[in-house]
Amino acid sequence: MSGATVNRDLLLEVEQFVYREARMQDEHDYDGWEALWTDDALYWVPANGDAIDPTREMSIIFDNRSRIATRVKQLKTGKRHAQAPPSRTRRVVSNVELLDGAGDGGELVVGANFVLYESRERGVTLWAGRSTYRLRPTGDGLRMAYKKIELVNNDRAIFTLAFLI
Amino acid sequence: MGVGEVVSEFAAVAVSIDHEGNGPRLRIEDLKTGHVGYLDALELETLAWLPEGALHPLLDPSLHRWRKPAPNGGHH
Amino acid sequence: MSTVDATAGWDRLIEHDRVHGSLYTDPAIYEAELERIWYRTWVFVGHVSEVPEPNDYVVKSIGPQPVIMTRDKQGEIHLLLNRCTHRANLVCDAPRGNSSAFRCPYHGWTFSNTGRLLGYPFNSGYDGREAKRELGLGRVARIGIYEGFVFGSFAEEGPTLLEHLGAAREALDRLVALSPSGELDLSAGWLQHKVKANWKMLVENETDGYHPQFVHSSIFSVAQSGIGELYGEESTALSRDLGNGHTENDLRPEFRRIGQPLGWFGTTPDRVPDYVAQLEAAKGVEQARELLIDGSPHVMLFPNLFIAEIQLFVIQPLAVDETVQHVTAVQYKGAPDMNRRMLQQTIGSVGPAGFLLADDSEMYERNQRGVHARSPEWVVLKRGTHRERLDEDGHLVGDATDEVPQRAIWRHYRRLMEAGA
């Protein structure tokens, strides 16, 4: 999609969605975040590269919609020790690009980069990567059908990642 | 006619079948230098039958590639 | 905490039912462990299925030591140190590949995948070729393979791998018996999960039947899992000392009482019909049924291989307070329907974002911070001392939640550390 054809209103809507998701994650608004997903959603954080086959190889997260719900429920028990207390996080999402989809009712493919500071008792951990979203227009605004997070260090040893990425 | 690239962390070559001669041969291009070599069918068959370790002497970097030119200039 | 001088005697630090906190925090003790445990005993390195083809290699480790596991053209497995014999550069950089020879990127020294030095550029700079024989890659002194599990020992002499495995061999047999082909395929890739904690925190936790109901109650409650009850006060499951520091939680008494094939995996045979049919074809209906009721082992092979039913963990110490857990899914060669389920359940459970392991890892790090407290100085491992007993094979067993395994780990640890003194 060349820059000249970008629909500014659409890009603005997409950016606002992506920023809203980031804020909900940073502020541990678990219900709000879960409501952003479609019923057939997929939430994926690959390991050992970005182009692996998640049906045959290990991923860090490979959640279908039901497992997203389990993840949120676990966080909400208050006994998810890796997030009790929750990590303090703030992330900057940038380089938001509409990669595909004209907005005629079909899904939009959106790319963005992020940098994230996580503070826990252990100390500050810096996370960075690229997110690819598939956003589906609904009568109630955009919803996430797919989010893939490519951590820059997904091929190395990483600390616990129990907050919402 | 391209066949493909064979790449490891130690070397990267592109292999293809070359038809410029009177018979086909395997063209091997060292992608790091552009250097090209050829292997014909009989040479390839011989390679397929090589016993374990027979290629090892050829893998010595000093054998052909990284060595002082011979005094008569015969080596490149 | 006050520092206890380790040279004063390991018996001062390790008693029958308590151990001193400095064992987890003292850098000098960690250095001694590397020499007396990690660079001496048998350590799990990898599985033959990670190098399935001739000339395959993978970069692995023994503790902090970088190791290359290769399969040569003849099919033989080698464990080489990833260090050029010239000026110490890492010879292999990629995590895996296929090559009959490795060429160091620094000066081009070239080694066969059996470790032999094949040559170096501009050899006129050396006065002869005879030194080549001494300049092959370093190798792990001994290599042992059991059911495809590749172990290495840096000690030229010592117990054989089979002697080291001892009674724990049976756990590996049980694991492999659940594969219809009799083979495992551990090529799904490894997650690397780092924690700021001493490696022994992890080893002790793997067969600790006391923690699941507390640490994992969040996921047990939302997933309606019955795992918690297996480790309850009423459970007939056992904790067991298998000798040589190997320990297990034997859940078979519970699974046999319930009598449900695949109950241990939280599923039923009709969900994985191809797998069940394959296993029945391979073992016979009756034996297959018994295997499917008994389930997969939950065993910690000292010092670094933990088999958690459908997952395989490798514990790698990097510093006194830093450890990496490598984890992959157990896959049975040729059983795709079962493998899909085991892989997806593993991804959900383990690794940095896993429903289970993220919480275990939080405990490791909290333990590591806590053990620095000045008082009390000791970690208490008394649970079940009044009811531990010998089973019919002569192994010490306790109830599911007892600290029989932890005491067993420390007994073995002390023997190894004293032997090196």
XYZ file of C-alpha atoms in Angstrom:
662
model
C 0.000 0.000 0.000
C 1.759 3.175 -1.095
C 1.697 6.262 1.053
C -0.309 8.184 -1.519
C -3.296 5.896 -1.188
C -3.513 5.993 2.614
C -6.920 6.908 3.853
C -6.117 9.379 6.607
C -9.341 8.790 8.510
C -8.785 5.061 8.428
C -5.173 5.376 9.548
C -6.253 7.602 12.409
C -8.861 5.059 13.477
C -6.277 2.285 13.317
C -3.719 4.274 15.300
C -6.271 5.115 17.955
C -7.152 1.437 18.238
C -3.531 0.376 18.584
C -2.835 3.041 21.200
C -5.975 2.107 23.113
C -4.904 -1.526 23.214
C -1.462 -0.483 24.484
C -2.993 1.628 27.237
C -5.335 -1.172 28.329
C -2.369 -3.540 28.505
C -0.219 -1.123 30.485
C -3.045 -0.370 32.908
C -4.058 -4.029 33.339
C -7.574 -3.427 32.052
C -7.988 -7.156 31.438
C -11.710 -7.103 30.611
C -11.355 -4.150 28.296
C -8.452 -5.820 26.527
C -10.265 -9.130 26.141
C -13.247 -7.325 24.607
C -10.991 -6.049 21.803
C -10.695 -9.576 20.362
C -13.012 -11.222 17.831
C -14.488 -14.629 18.612
C -12.077 -16.375 16.254
C -8.998 -14.504 17.444
C -5.394 -15.660 17.460
C -2.693 -14.204 19.758
C 0.798 -15.322 18.807
C 4.324 -14.690 20.106
C 6.689 -16.922 18.136
C 10.034 -18.170 19.429
C 13.300 -18.898 17.628
C 12.496 -16.645 14.692
C 9.456 -14.924 13.278
C 8.512 -17.348 10.495
C 8.103 -20.605 12.390
C 5.202 -23.048 12.068
C 3.281 -22.753 15.355
C 1.488 -26.047 14.760
C 4.795 -27.913 14.757
C 7.201 -25.713 16.697
C 7.352 -24.108 20.127
C 5.998 -20.578 20.528
C 6.095 -18.322 23.586
C 2.335 -17.716 23.231
C -0.055 -19.307 20.734
C -3.520 -18.591 22.103
C -6.810 -19.217 20.354
C -9.801 -17.269 21.649
C -10.554 -19.720 24.418
C -6.971 -19.650 25.660
C -6.985 -15.838 25.600
C -9.990 -16.061 27.937
C -8.105 -18.493 30.187
C -5.117 -16.154 30.261
C -7.306 -13.245 31.316
C -9.167 -15.318 33.908
C -5.877 -16.475 35.400
C -4.644 -12.893 35.666
C -7.901 -11.883 37.322
C -7.622 -14.515 40.077
C -5.050 -12.307 41.743
C -3.017 -15.480 42.317
C -1.157 -15.397 39.043
C 2.061 -14.958 41.018
C 4.098 -13.826 38.030
C 1.695 -10.854 37.874
C 0.869 -10.457 41.545
C 1.612 -7.667 41.945
C 1.307 -6.769 38.271
C 4.399 -5.494 36.490
C 4.467 -1.748 36.049
C 4.759 -1.305 32.294
C 4.688 1.518 29.781
C 5.108 0.967 26.100
C 5.583 3.244 23.152
C 3.955 2.032 19.941
C 5.135 3.695 16.769
C 5.779 3.236 13.050
C 2.095 2.387 12.652
C 1.470 1.400 9.038
C -1.560 0.181 7.181
C -0.036 -2.711 5.274
C -3.079 -4.107 3.528
C -6.838 -3.692 3.251
C -8.796 -0.829 1.746
C -11.278 -0.638 4.568
C -14.240 -1.815 2.500
C -15.518 -4.106 5.188
C -12.521 -6.424 4.939
C -9.754 -6.925 7.459
C -6.978 -4.397 7.798
C -3.423 -5.568 8.195
C -1.491 -3.181 10.397
C 2.150 -3.182 11.413
C 3.730 -1.304 14.318
C 6.882 -1.350 16.404
C 7.035 -1.086 20.171
C 9.449 -0.472 23.001
C 8.320 -1.454 26.475
C 9.719 -0.920 29.957
C 8.709 -3.465 32.565
C 9.448 -2.828 36.221
C 9.316 -5.638 38.750
C 11.163 -6.470 41.944
C 13.808 -8.099 39.726
C 14.509 -4.733 38.107
C 13.668 -3.063 34.802
C 13.400 -5.268 31.764
C 13.347 -3.745 28.320
C 11.253 -5.426 25.653
C 11.027 -4.498 21.981
C 9.511 -5.933 18.867
C 7.104 -5.620 16.016
C 3.387 -6.309 16.145
C 1.246 -7.272 13.196
C -2.494 -6.887 13.676
C -5.441 -8.006 11.627
C -8.223 -5.617 12.521
C -11.800 -6.334 11.550
C -14.349 -3.538 11.206
C -17.540 -4.318 13.143
C -20.660 -2.339 13.910
C -18.945 -1.581 17.198
C -15.664 -0.345 15.767
C -12.461 -2.265 15.045
C -11.743 -5.625 16.672
C -8.531 -7.683 16.742
C -8.771 -10.962 14.847
C -5.040 -11.581 15.019
C -2.022 -10.170 16.754
C 1.467 -11.482 16.218
C 4.309 -10.096 18.305
C 7.823 -10.625 17.000
C 10.157 -9.974 19.916
C 13.598 -8.912 18.739
C 15.147 -11.401 21.167
C 12.749 -14.306 20.668
C 15.671 -16.611 19.852
C 17.432 -16.006 23.156
C 16.833 -16.632 26.835
C 14.245 -14.173 28.127
C 12.729 -13.439 31.513
C 9.141 -14.261 32.426
C 6.642 -12.504 30.166
C 3.399 -12.722 32.113
C 2.019 -9.225 31.527
C 0.007 -8.578 28.362
C 2.343 -8.061 25.426
C 18.433 -22.899 -15.191
C 18.527 -22.163 -11.485
C 18.349 -24.980 -9.001
C 18.756 -23.092 -5.761
C 21.035 -21.849 -3.076
C 22.824 -23.981 -0.523
C 23.721 -21.886 2.497
C 25.249 -22.542 5.886
C 26.929 -20.265 8.384
C 30.231 -21.225 6.743
C 29.499 -20.904 3.024
C 26.851 -19.788 0.549
C 26.660 -21.107 -3.007
C 24.130 -20.968 -5.806
C 23.861 -24.125 -7.877
C 22.326 -24.431 -11.313
C 22.521 -26.666 -14.368
C 24.619 -25.070 -17.079
C 23.853 -25.944 -20.721
C 26.484 -23.823 -22.500
C 28.673 -26.821 -23.250
C 28.048 -29.923 -25.314
C 26.578 -31.552 -22.276
C 25.024 -30.290 -19.046
C 27.106 -29.629 -15.965
C 26.530 -28.312 -12.494
C 27.453 -24.671 -12.088
C 28.445 -23.637 -8.558
C 28.766 -19.969 -7.712
C 30.384 -18.869 -4.458
C 27.935 -16.160 -3.445
C 30.445 -14.449 -1.183
C 33.008 -13.842 -3.968
C 31.246 -14.504 -7.253
C 33.782 -17.229 -8.065
C 32.310 -19.953 -10.290
C 33.202 -23.592 -10.681
C 31.714 -26.487 -12.661
C 31.218 -30.202 -12.032
C 30.286 -32.659 -14.784
C 28.187 -35.768 -14.430
C 31.109 -38.124 -13.909
C 32.653 -35.857 -11.284
C 29.319 -35.626 -9.477
C 28.835 -39.365 -9.582
C 32.296 -39.743 -8.104
C 31.376 -37.318 -5.310
C 28.231 -39.313 -4.569
C 30.412 -42.388 -4.018
C 33.102 -40.712 -1.944
C 33.835 -42.519 1.291
C 33.602 -40.686 4.618
C 36.384 -38.167 4.994
C 37.555 -38.263 1.367
C 36.678 -34.601 0.937
C 38.529 -33.578 4.080
C 41.859 -32.851 2.352
C 40.012 -30.526 -0.025
C 38.532 -28.611 2.901
C 42.007 -27.557 4.068
C 41.947 -23.801 3.395
C 45.622 -23.862 2.407
C 45.196 -26.480 -0.284
C 44.246 -24.135 -3.124
C 42.602 -20.989 -1.995
C 44.508 -19.428 0.847
C 48.174 -20.097 0.129
C 51.265 -18.240 -0.912
C 51.592 -18.270 -4.739
C 54.030 -20.933 -5.861
C 57.472 -19.497 -6.877
C 56.794 -20.271 -10.560
C 53.503 -18.415 -10.349
C 51.656 -21.593 -11.214
C 49.130 -21.186 -8.497
C 46.538 -18.494 -8.394
C 23.115 -14.003 56.098
C 26.459 -14.899 57.532
C 28.755 -16.694 55.181
C 29.779 -20.167 56.178
C 33.189 -21.229 54.998
C 32.555 -24.128 52.616
C 36.031 -25.466 53.204
C 35.008 -26.040 56.812
C 33.071 -29.040 55.557
C 29.971 -29.690 53.542
C 28.415 -31.461 56.517
C 28.257 -28.028 58.164
C 26.093 -26.745 55.306
C 24.017 -29.792 54.426
C 22.244 -31.676 57.157
C 19.703 -34.457 56.789
C 16.646 -32.208 56.863
C 17.936 -28.676 56.390
C 20.478 -26.889 54.208
C 22.287 -23.608 54.648
C 21.122 -20.619 52.608
C 24.626 -19.782 51.428
C 24.458 -22.843 49.162
C 22.252 -20.759 46.875
C 24.134 -17.477 47.079
C 27.869 -18.046 47.546
C 29.784 -17.549 44.263
C 32.634 -19.736 45.573
C 30.224 -22.614 46.113
C 28.848 -22.121 42.603
C 32.368 -22.324 41.173
C 32.983 -25.500 43.149
C 29.725 -26.968 41.806
C 30.837 -26.362 38.237
C 33.987 -28.379 38.839
C 32.520 -31.142 40.975
C 29.085 -31.587 39.409
C 28.712 -29.961 36.006
C 32.198 -30.764 34.714
C 32.361 -34.212 36.242
C 29.068 -36.083 36.352
C 26.828 -37.100 33.471
C 24.860 -34.113 32.198
C 22.067 -34.257 29.622
C 23.033 -32.440 26.438
C 20.465 -33.182 23.737
C 18.503 -35.820 21.880
C 19.533 -37.705 18.766
C 16.372 -36.495 16.992
C 17.781 -32.966 17.106
C 20.433 -34.082 14.599
C 18.421 -36.513 12.448
C 20.512 -36.386 9.243
C 24.208 -37.056 8.633
C 26.267 -33.876 9.195
C 23.497 -32.174 11.197
C 24.658 -30.171 14.195
C 23.104 -28.151 17.012
C 24.680 -25.787 19.503
C 24.019 -26.998 23.054
C 25.564 -26.545 26.482
C 26.837 -28.222 29.613
C 26.238 -25.555 32.218
C 28.018 -22.444 30.954
C 30.158 -24.491 28.530
C 29.252 -24.112 24.826
C 28.965 -27.524 23.218
C 28.315 -28.554 19.614
C 26.402 -31.807 19.192
C 27.108 -33.280 15.779
C 26.148 -36.353 13.829
C 28.921 -37.376 11.476
C 28.465 -38.936 8.050
C 28.539 -42.417 9.599
C 25.729 -41.491 11.980
C 27.851 -41.290 15.112
C 27.115 -38.528 17.643
C 29.918 -36.255 18.902
C 30.069 -33.593 21.616
C 32.632 -30.927 20.771
C 33.483 -27.707 22.528
C 32.512 -24.643 20.543
C 35.902 -22.982 20.770
C 38.472 -22.628 18.038
C 41.744 -24.208 19.139
C 43.624 -21.287 17.600
C 42.509 -18.082 19.316
C 39.330 -19.253 21.079
C 36.663 -17.842 18.760
C 33.290 -19.571 18.752
C 33.454 -21.874 15.747
C 29.689 -22.217 15.256
C 27.380 -19.274 15.537
C 24.129 -20.590 14.071
C 21.992 -22.581 16.527
C 21.814 -25.473 14.051
C 22.877 -26.456 10.581
C 24.206 -29.152 8.292
C 27.916 -29.223 7.528
C 30.622 -31.855 7.436
C 33.134 -29.234 8.532
C 33.216 -26.023 10.532
C 35.303 -23.028 9.486
C 36.134 -20.511 12.197
C 35.196 -17.007 11.055
C 38.238 -15.417 12.715
C 41.160 -16.929 10.727
C 39.546 -19.716 8.733
C 40.759 -22.693 10.728
C 38.653 -25.602 9.533
C 37.546 -28.623 11.559
C 35.665 -31.758 10.624
C 32.405 -32.352 12.489
C 34.242 -35.054 14.417
C 36.580 -32.369 15.760
C 39.665 -33.031 13.616
C 41.618 -29.994 12.394
C 41.522 -30.193 8.594
C 43.663 -27.149 7.947
C 44.166 -23.410 8.152
C 44.818 -20.707 5.578
C 48.408 -19.902 4.524
C 49.981 -22.933 6.107
C 53.463 -21.791 5.177
C 53.169 -19.688 8.326
C 53.485 -22.893 10.326
C 56.524 -25.105 10.280
C 54.802 -28.450 9.854
C 51.562 -30.334 9.786
C 52.249 -32.761 12.642
C 50.837 -30.343 15.264
C 47.426 -30.612 13.636
C 46.659 -33.794 15.482
C 46.834 -31.950 18.794
C 44.801 -29.020 17.597
C 41.450 -30.689 17.085
C 38.407 -29.192 18.794
C 38.051 -29.901 22.485
C 35.648 -32.675 23.219
C 33.483 -33.749 26.096
C 35.498 -36.642 27.472
C 32.698 -39.199 27.524
C 29.435 -39.464 25.669
C 26.599 -41.796 26.586
C 23.299 -42.334 24.821
C 20.246 -43.985 26.342
C 17.015 -44.250 24.318
C 18.217 -41.355 22.175
C 19.028 -39.129 25.162
C 22.592 -37.883 24.773
C 24.579 -37.268 27.955
C 28.110 -35.983 28.290
C 30.683 -36.130 31.060
C 33.859 -34.065 31.211
C 35.427 -36.731 33.446
C 37.620 -39.261 31.639
C 36.671 -41.853 34.234
C 33.786 -42.459 36.549
C 30.492 -44.300 36.683
C 29.049 -45.347 33.323
C 25.924 -43.604 32.094
C 23.858 -46.658 32.974
C 25.319 -46.706 36.476
C 24.566 -43.016 36.805
C 20.969 -43.393 35.604
C 20.395 -46.414 37.795
C 16.735 -46.789 38.722
C 15.859 -43.592 36.832
C 16.387 -45.528 33.609
C 12.947 -46.963 34.080
C 11.443 -43.457 33.839
C 13.040 -42.968 30.428
C 11.750 -46.399 29.420
C 8.235 -45.384 30.473
C 8.466 -42.160 28.493
C 9.578 -43.928 25.330
C 7.061 -46.759 25.782
C 4.247 -44.276 25.150
C 5.559 -43.671 21.620
C 3.982 -46.155 19.180
C 7.164 -46.126 17.074
C 9.324 -46.493 20.180
C 11.041 -43.230 19.291
C 10.807 -39.628 20.393
C 11.134 -36.603 18.158
C 12.425 -33.619 20.116
C 12.768 -31.211 17.224
C 9.967 -28.724 18.002
C 12.537 -26.185 19.211
C 13.342 -24.992 22.722
C 12.023 -22.004 24.622
C 14.706 -20.374 26.731
C 13.327 -19.001 29.968
C 15.732 -17.082 32.165
C 15.422 -16.597 35.916
C 17.499 -14.733 38.481
C 17.815 -17.708 40.773
C 20.243 -20.434 41.691
C 19.919 -23.608 39.615
C 19.190 -25.780 42.655
C 15.980 -23.832 43.329
C 14.724 -25.287 40.043
C 15.996 -28.815 40.600
C 14.335 -28.956 44.014
C 11.040 -27.591 42.704
C 10.649 -30.051 39.837
C 9.664 -32.931 42.098
C 8.220 -30.839 44.899
C 4.676 -32.112 45.326
C 3.966 -29.590 48.066
C 3.827 -26.447 45.897
C 1.326 -27.129 43.067
C -1.819 -26.399 45.087
C -0.390 -23.053 46.129
C 1.717 -21.843 43.247
C -0.609 -23.124 40.525
C -4.008 -22.654 42.133
C -4.800 -19.790 39.746
C -4.618 -21.920 36.621
C -6.034 -25.040 38.289
C -9.149 -23.085 39.276
C -9.802 -21.366 35.944
C -8.979 -24.455 33.861
C -10.900 -26.801 36.182
C -7.807 -28.959 36.373
C -7.628 -32.014 38.610
C -3.837 -31.857 38.846
C -3.996 -30.124 42.196
C -5.724 -33.078 43.852
C -2.917 -35.385 42.740
C -0.728 -33.429 45.121
C -3.165 -33.216 47.999
C -3.258 -34.641 51.494
C -5.546 -37.476 50.339
C -3.460 -38.423 47.309
C -2.029 -41.922 47.045
C 0.741 -40.624 44.776
C 4.299 -41.005 46.013
C 7.447 -38.950 46.128
C 10.508 -41.117 45.544
C 14.288 -41.101 45.832
C 15.586 -43.028 42.813
C 19.221 -42.759 43.891
C 22.119 -40.684 42.513
C 20.117 -37.512 43.071
C 17.338 -38.602 40.708
C 13.837 -38.124 42.099
C 10.262 -38.504 40.981
C 6.650 -37.841 41.772
C 5.036 -41.178 41.028
C 1.416 -40.427 40.188
C 0.622 -43.958 39.000
C -1.159 -45.001 42.201
C -3.686 -42.224 41.593
C -4.044 -42.905 37.873
C -4.478 -46.632 38.500
C -7.090 -45.932 41.145
C -9.008 -43.766 38.656
C -8.337 -46.262 35.842
C -8.975 -43.873 32.963
C -6.715 -44.248 29.885
C -5.128 -40.857 29.080
C -6.576 -39.415 32.265
C -3.029 -38.276 33.123
C -3.135 -36.103 29.994
C -6.604 -34.751 30.743
C -8.152 -36.356 27.692
C -9.805 -39.561 26.505
C -8.860 -42.107 23.815
C -11.639 -40.967 21.456
C -9.937 -37.566 21.157
C -6.719 -39.107 19.789
C -7.972 -42.255 18.027
C -5.068 -42.603 15.592
C -2.527 -42.468 18.391
C -4.378 -44.994 20.525
C -4.774 -47.352 17.554
C -1.053 -47.065 16.793
C -0.100 -47.782 20.378
C -2.455 -50.769 20.516
C -0.979 -52.090 17.272
C 2.533 -51.722 18.667
C 1.984 -53.012 22.204
C -1.225 -55.010 22.144
C -4.536 -53.746 23.464
C -3.994 -54.786 27.065
C -0.509 -53.356 27.468
C -1.480 -50.207 25.607
C -4.339 -49.724 28.047
C -1.994 -50.114 31.019
C 0.516 -47.673 29.536
C -2.231 -45.146 28.831
C -3.538 -45.412 32.391
C -0.095 -45.150 34.010
C 0.895 -42.172 31.906
C 4.192 -40.435 31.415
C 6.804 -39.996 34.155
C 7.411 -36.928 36.291
C 11.077 -37.313 37.048
C 14.091 -35.090 37.707
C 17.363 -36.599 36.499
C 20.149 -34.926 38.442
C 21.492 -32.422 37.649
C 19.680 -31.006 34.645
C 17.007 -33.081 32.869
C 13.426 -32.770 34.036
C 10.730 -34.833 32.344
C 7.331 -33.415 33.215
C 5.007 -35.907 31.530
C 4.782 -34.196 28.123
C 7.526 -31.635 28.530
C 11.251 -31.829 28.694
C 13.260 -29.229 30.603
C 17.005 -28.727 30.593
C 18.408 -26.670 33.455
C 21.433 -24.549 32.596
C 23.246 -22.596 35.313
C 24.952 -19.425 34.093
C 25.876 -17.801 37.408
C 25.205 -18.352 41.097
C 21.954 -16.407 40.689
C 21.131 -16.909 37.020
C 19.671 -19.993 35.352
C 18.079 -20.748 32.008
C 15.348 -23.352 31.608
C 15.260 -24.791 28.105
C 11.943 -26.453 27.424
C 10.363 -28.336 24.559
C 7.366 -30.571 23.962
C 7.710 -34.331 23.973
C 6.706 -35.592 20.538
C 6.226 -39.254 19.643
C 7.727 -40.030 16.250
C 4.865 -40.754 13.867
C 1.872 -39.819 16.065
C 0.613 -36.490 14.659
C -2.753 -36.279 16.427
C -1.239 -36.816 19.874
C 1.731 -34.599 19.037
C -0.462 -31.639 18.123
C -2.173 -31.820 21.489
C 1.048 -32.274 23.437
C 2.658 -29.342 21.627
C -0.264 -26.972 22.189
C -0.630 -27.980 25.840
C 3.097 -27.475 26.325
C 3.039 -24.015 24.735
C 0.197 -23.060 27.061
C 1.881 -24.379 30.192
C 5.580 -23.594 30.013
C 8.064 -20.966 29.019
C 8.147 -17.250 29.831
C 4.382 -16.780 29.374
C 3.264 -20.262 30.435
C 0.276 -20.717 32.720
C 2.428 -22.858 35.037
C 6.092 -22.030 34.568
C 5.800 -18.258 34.784
C 4.550 -18.735 38.333
C 7.187 -21.322 39.245
C 9.797 -18.914 37.949
C 8.375 -16.094 40.039
C 8.830 -18.369 43.067
C 12.453 -19.110 42.103
C 13.268 -15.421 41.999
C 11.396 -14.675 45.230
C 13.262 -17.575 46.890
C 16.552 -16.220 45.667
C 15.844 -12.796 47.169
C 14.532 -14.304 50.380
C 17.463 -16.585 51.008
C 19.737 -13.557 51.378
C 17.985 -12.689 54.650
C 20.314 -12.825 57.662
C 17.956 -14.900 59.727
C 17.019 -17.688 59.734
C 20.019 -19.049 57.870
C 18.581 -22.469 57.080
C 16.142 -23.887 54.533
C 13.891 -26.476 56.179
C 13.352 -29.807 54.416
C 11.734 -31.809 57.210
C 8.395 -32.570 55.606
C 7.538 -36.272 55.843
C 10.662 -37.352 57.742
C 8.377 -39.204 60.199
C 6.632 -41.193 57.502
C 9.235 -41.881 54.827
C 9.671 -45.571 54.127
C 11.215 -48.051 51.701
C 9.151 -49.367 48.803
C 9.345 -52.943 47.501
C 12.374 -51.987 45.345
C 14.199 -50.526 48.303
C 13.709 -46.893 47.283
C 12.871 -44.298 49.869
C 9.343 -43.000 49.314
C 7.073 -40.501 50.985
C 3.613 -39.103 50.522
C 2.909 -36.946 47.480
C 3.669 -33.678 49.277
C 6.689 -34.846 51.250
C 10.225 -33.539 50.867
C 11.759 -36.959 50.265
C 13.024 -35.842 46.810
C 14.613 -32.647 48.120
C 16.476 -34.509 50.866
C 17.600 -37.066 48.272
C 18.926 -34.338 45.985
C 20.957 -32.810 48.784
C 22.353 -36.170 49.968
C 23.676 -36.808 46.488
C 24.888 -33.234 46.124
C 26.844 -33.503 49.342
C 28.468 -36.762 48.214
C 29.577 -35.131 44.963
C 30.891 -32.001 46.638
C 32.742 -33.967 49.308
C 34.226 -36.275 46.692
C 35.744 -33.270 44.962
C 37.233 -31.764 48.087
